Every structure is written in C-alpha cells, then in structure tokens.
Short mmCIF file of C-alpha atoms in Angstrom, two decimals:
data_model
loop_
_atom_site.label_atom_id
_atom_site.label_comp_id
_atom_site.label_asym_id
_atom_site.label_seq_id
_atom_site.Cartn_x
_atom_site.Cartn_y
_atom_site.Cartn_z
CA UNK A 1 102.70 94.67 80.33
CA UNK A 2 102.07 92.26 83.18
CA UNK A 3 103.20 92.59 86.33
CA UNK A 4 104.78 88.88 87.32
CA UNK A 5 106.04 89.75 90.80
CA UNK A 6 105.33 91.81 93.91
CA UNK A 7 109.11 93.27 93.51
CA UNK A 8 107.95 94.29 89.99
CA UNK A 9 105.50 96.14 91.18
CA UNK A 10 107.46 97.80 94.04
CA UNK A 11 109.76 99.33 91.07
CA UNK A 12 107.19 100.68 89.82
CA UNK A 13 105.55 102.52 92.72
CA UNK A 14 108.74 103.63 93.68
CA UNK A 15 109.34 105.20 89.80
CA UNK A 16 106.65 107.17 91.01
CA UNK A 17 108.53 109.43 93.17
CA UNK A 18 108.85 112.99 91.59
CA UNK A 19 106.01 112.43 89.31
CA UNK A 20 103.52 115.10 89.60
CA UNK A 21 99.58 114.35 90.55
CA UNK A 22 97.70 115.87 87.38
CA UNK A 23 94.31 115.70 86.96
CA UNK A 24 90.93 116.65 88.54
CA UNK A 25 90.58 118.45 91.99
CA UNK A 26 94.84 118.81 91.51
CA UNK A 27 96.88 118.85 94.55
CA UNK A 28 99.94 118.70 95.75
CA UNK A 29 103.01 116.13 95.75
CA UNK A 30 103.66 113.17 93.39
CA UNK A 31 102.27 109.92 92.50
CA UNK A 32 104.11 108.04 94.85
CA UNK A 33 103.11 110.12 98.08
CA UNK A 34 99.43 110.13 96.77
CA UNK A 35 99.28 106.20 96.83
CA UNK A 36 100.88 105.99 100.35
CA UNK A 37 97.93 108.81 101.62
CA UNK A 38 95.35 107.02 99.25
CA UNK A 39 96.13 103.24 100.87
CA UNK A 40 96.42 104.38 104.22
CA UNK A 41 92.94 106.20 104.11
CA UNK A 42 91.35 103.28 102.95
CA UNK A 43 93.32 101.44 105.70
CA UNK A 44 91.97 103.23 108.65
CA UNK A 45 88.57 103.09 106.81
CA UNK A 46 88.74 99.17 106.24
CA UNK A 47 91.21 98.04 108.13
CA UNK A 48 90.26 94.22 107.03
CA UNK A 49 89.69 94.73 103.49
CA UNK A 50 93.37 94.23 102.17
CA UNK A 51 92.25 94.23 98.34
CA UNK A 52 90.53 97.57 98.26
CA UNK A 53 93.85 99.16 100.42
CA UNK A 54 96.35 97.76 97.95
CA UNK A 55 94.23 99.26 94.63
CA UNK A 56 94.27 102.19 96.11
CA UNK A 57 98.18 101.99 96.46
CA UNK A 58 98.83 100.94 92.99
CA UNK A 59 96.03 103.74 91.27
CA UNK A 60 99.33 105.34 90.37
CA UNK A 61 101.08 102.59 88.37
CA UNK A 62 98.69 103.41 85.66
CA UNK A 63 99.05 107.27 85.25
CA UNK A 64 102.57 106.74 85.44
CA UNK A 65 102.55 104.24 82.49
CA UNK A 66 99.46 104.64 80.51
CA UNK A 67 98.53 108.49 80.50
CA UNK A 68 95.95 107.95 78.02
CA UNK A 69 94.34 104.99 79.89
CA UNK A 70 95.27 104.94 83.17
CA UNK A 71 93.09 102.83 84.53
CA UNK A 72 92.61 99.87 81.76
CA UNK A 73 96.57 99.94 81.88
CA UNK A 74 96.69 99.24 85.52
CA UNK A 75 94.03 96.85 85.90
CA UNK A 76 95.81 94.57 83.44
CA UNK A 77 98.88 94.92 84.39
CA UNK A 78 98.20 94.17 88.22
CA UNK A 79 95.64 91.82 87.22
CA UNK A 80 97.85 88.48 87.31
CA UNK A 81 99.44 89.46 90.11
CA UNK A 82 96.94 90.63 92.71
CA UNK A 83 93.58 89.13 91.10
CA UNK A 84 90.32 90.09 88.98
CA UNK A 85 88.84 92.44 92.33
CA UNK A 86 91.62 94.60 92.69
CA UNK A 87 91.98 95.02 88.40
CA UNK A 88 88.07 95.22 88.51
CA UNK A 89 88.48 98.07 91.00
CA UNK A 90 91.15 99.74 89.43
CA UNK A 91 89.58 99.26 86.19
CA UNK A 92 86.13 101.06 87.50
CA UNK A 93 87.10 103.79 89.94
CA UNK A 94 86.68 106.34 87.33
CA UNK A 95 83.69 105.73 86.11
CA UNK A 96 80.62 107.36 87.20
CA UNK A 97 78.10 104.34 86.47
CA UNK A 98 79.96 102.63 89.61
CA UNK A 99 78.23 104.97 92.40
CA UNK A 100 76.49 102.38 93.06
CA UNK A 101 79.26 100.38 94.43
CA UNK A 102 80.31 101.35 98.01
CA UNK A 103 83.95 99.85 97.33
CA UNK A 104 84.34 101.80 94.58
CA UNK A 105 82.80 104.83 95.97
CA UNK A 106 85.46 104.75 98.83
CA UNK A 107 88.47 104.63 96.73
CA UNK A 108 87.19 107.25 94.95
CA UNK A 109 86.24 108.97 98.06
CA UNK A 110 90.16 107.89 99.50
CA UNK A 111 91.30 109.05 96.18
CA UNK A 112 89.94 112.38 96.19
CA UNK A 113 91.25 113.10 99.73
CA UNK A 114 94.50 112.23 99.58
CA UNK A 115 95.09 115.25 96.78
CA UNK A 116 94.82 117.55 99.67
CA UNK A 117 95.23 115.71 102.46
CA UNK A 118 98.44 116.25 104.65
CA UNK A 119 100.05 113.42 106.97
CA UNK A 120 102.62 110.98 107.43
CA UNK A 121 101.68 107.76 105.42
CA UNK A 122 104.50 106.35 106.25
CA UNK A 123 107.11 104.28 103.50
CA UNK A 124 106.48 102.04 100.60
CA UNK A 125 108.21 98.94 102.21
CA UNK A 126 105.47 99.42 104.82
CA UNK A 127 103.12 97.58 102.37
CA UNK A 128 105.39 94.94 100.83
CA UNK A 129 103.53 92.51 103.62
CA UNK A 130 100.33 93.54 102.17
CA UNK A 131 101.21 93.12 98.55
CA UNK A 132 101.96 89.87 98.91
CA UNK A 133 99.31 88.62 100.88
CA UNK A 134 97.33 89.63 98.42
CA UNK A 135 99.45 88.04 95.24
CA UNK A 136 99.79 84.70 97.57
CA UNK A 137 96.14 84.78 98.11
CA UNK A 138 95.39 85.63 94.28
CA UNK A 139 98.30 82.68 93.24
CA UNK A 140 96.53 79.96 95.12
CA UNK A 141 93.23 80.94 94.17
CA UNK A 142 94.30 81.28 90.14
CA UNK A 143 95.35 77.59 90.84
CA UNK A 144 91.81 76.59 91.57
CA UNK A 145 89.92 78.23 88.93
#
C-alpha cells in the first residue's frame, strides 16, 4: 500500500483513534493520541525540522496496519508521499544499530515519552499544514531526481 495523498494519510491517522498503544514501556491511550504527543514533542524539541515532527506523527500508521512489521510497512507506504528521510526514519527508529543517529535517537527518545506523558497535543487537523509541506516539498524534489 502507498499512500498517494496527504488526505489518505489523514484517514488513516484518524483510524487510529481507539486503537490501543501495545508494546514496550506500555502506556496509556491509543495510537492516535500517542502520535499527536509524539509530533508535538519533537516539535518543541525541533521546532524547524518538519520531517522528523511528521515521522513521528505517522509512527502509528504502521502498527495500525502492519502488526508484524510496523515499521517496514510505514516507511513504504509514506515513502511516496512524504520522501526517502521520513520512510528512512520510520524505517530505522527501532533498531538499536541507529544510536548513533541523533534524529533517530530523538524520535525514539519522543517516542518513548509520549507513552506516559500527559498534555494537550492538540487535534489532528493541526498538522494537515505540516503534512503537506512536507509531500509538496517531497513532490517537487521527486521531480528532480
């Protein structure tokens, strides 16, 4: 599956209301609440970096869709949409060989904290700016390459 637009992908996060966070460390809430806490932690913590704030909003898309593979599900699927950084950091969060990386290390860092964290993140339509910013800037750079 490929997502083709950003009101695709708003479908999506929104069919992650009611869907329970699983997984390590737990926590409270669903899938859709995580991503609004997880993108708006990495938003006060870079507010320029606009790719690395919308991964951490669409983390979920994948453990909604591809339990067994979360992440490789997600980073194709967003891939032609919102470009080959987000996908590569969606794609790599998880694994542990990617310490190294300091983007990487935040959204896991973000991703961790927003299982337990507790604030207003706000709404999903809050990002639809964001999202596609980052498909424009992803569209006219695809028609380079």
């Amino acid at each position: 599956m490929e997502l083709r637009s950003v009101e695709e992908l708003m479908d999506l996060l929104y069919a992650c209301r009611g869907a329970r966070l699983t997984g390590p460390g737990g926590g409270a809430g669903d899938l859709h609440g995580h991503a609004l806490r997880t993108a708006a932690l990495l938003r006060r913590a870079r507010p320029a970096d606009k790719e690395l704030q919308v991964a951490g909003l669409v983390c979920p898309v994948g453990r909604l869709l591809w339990p067994g593979d979360p992440a490789g599900g997600a980073a194709g699927a967003v891939r032609p949409l919102l470009g080959a950084r987000v996908a590569r950091l969606l794609r790599r969060h998880t694994q542990a060989a990617a310490a190294h990386d300091d983007d990487l290390l935040r959204l896991r860092q973000a991703d961790e904290e927003a299982r337990t964290a507790v604030f207003d993140a706000g709404v999903l339509e809050d990002w639809r700016t964001v999202l596609e910013l980052v498909a424009a800037r992803n569209s006219r750079l695809g028609a380079v390459d």
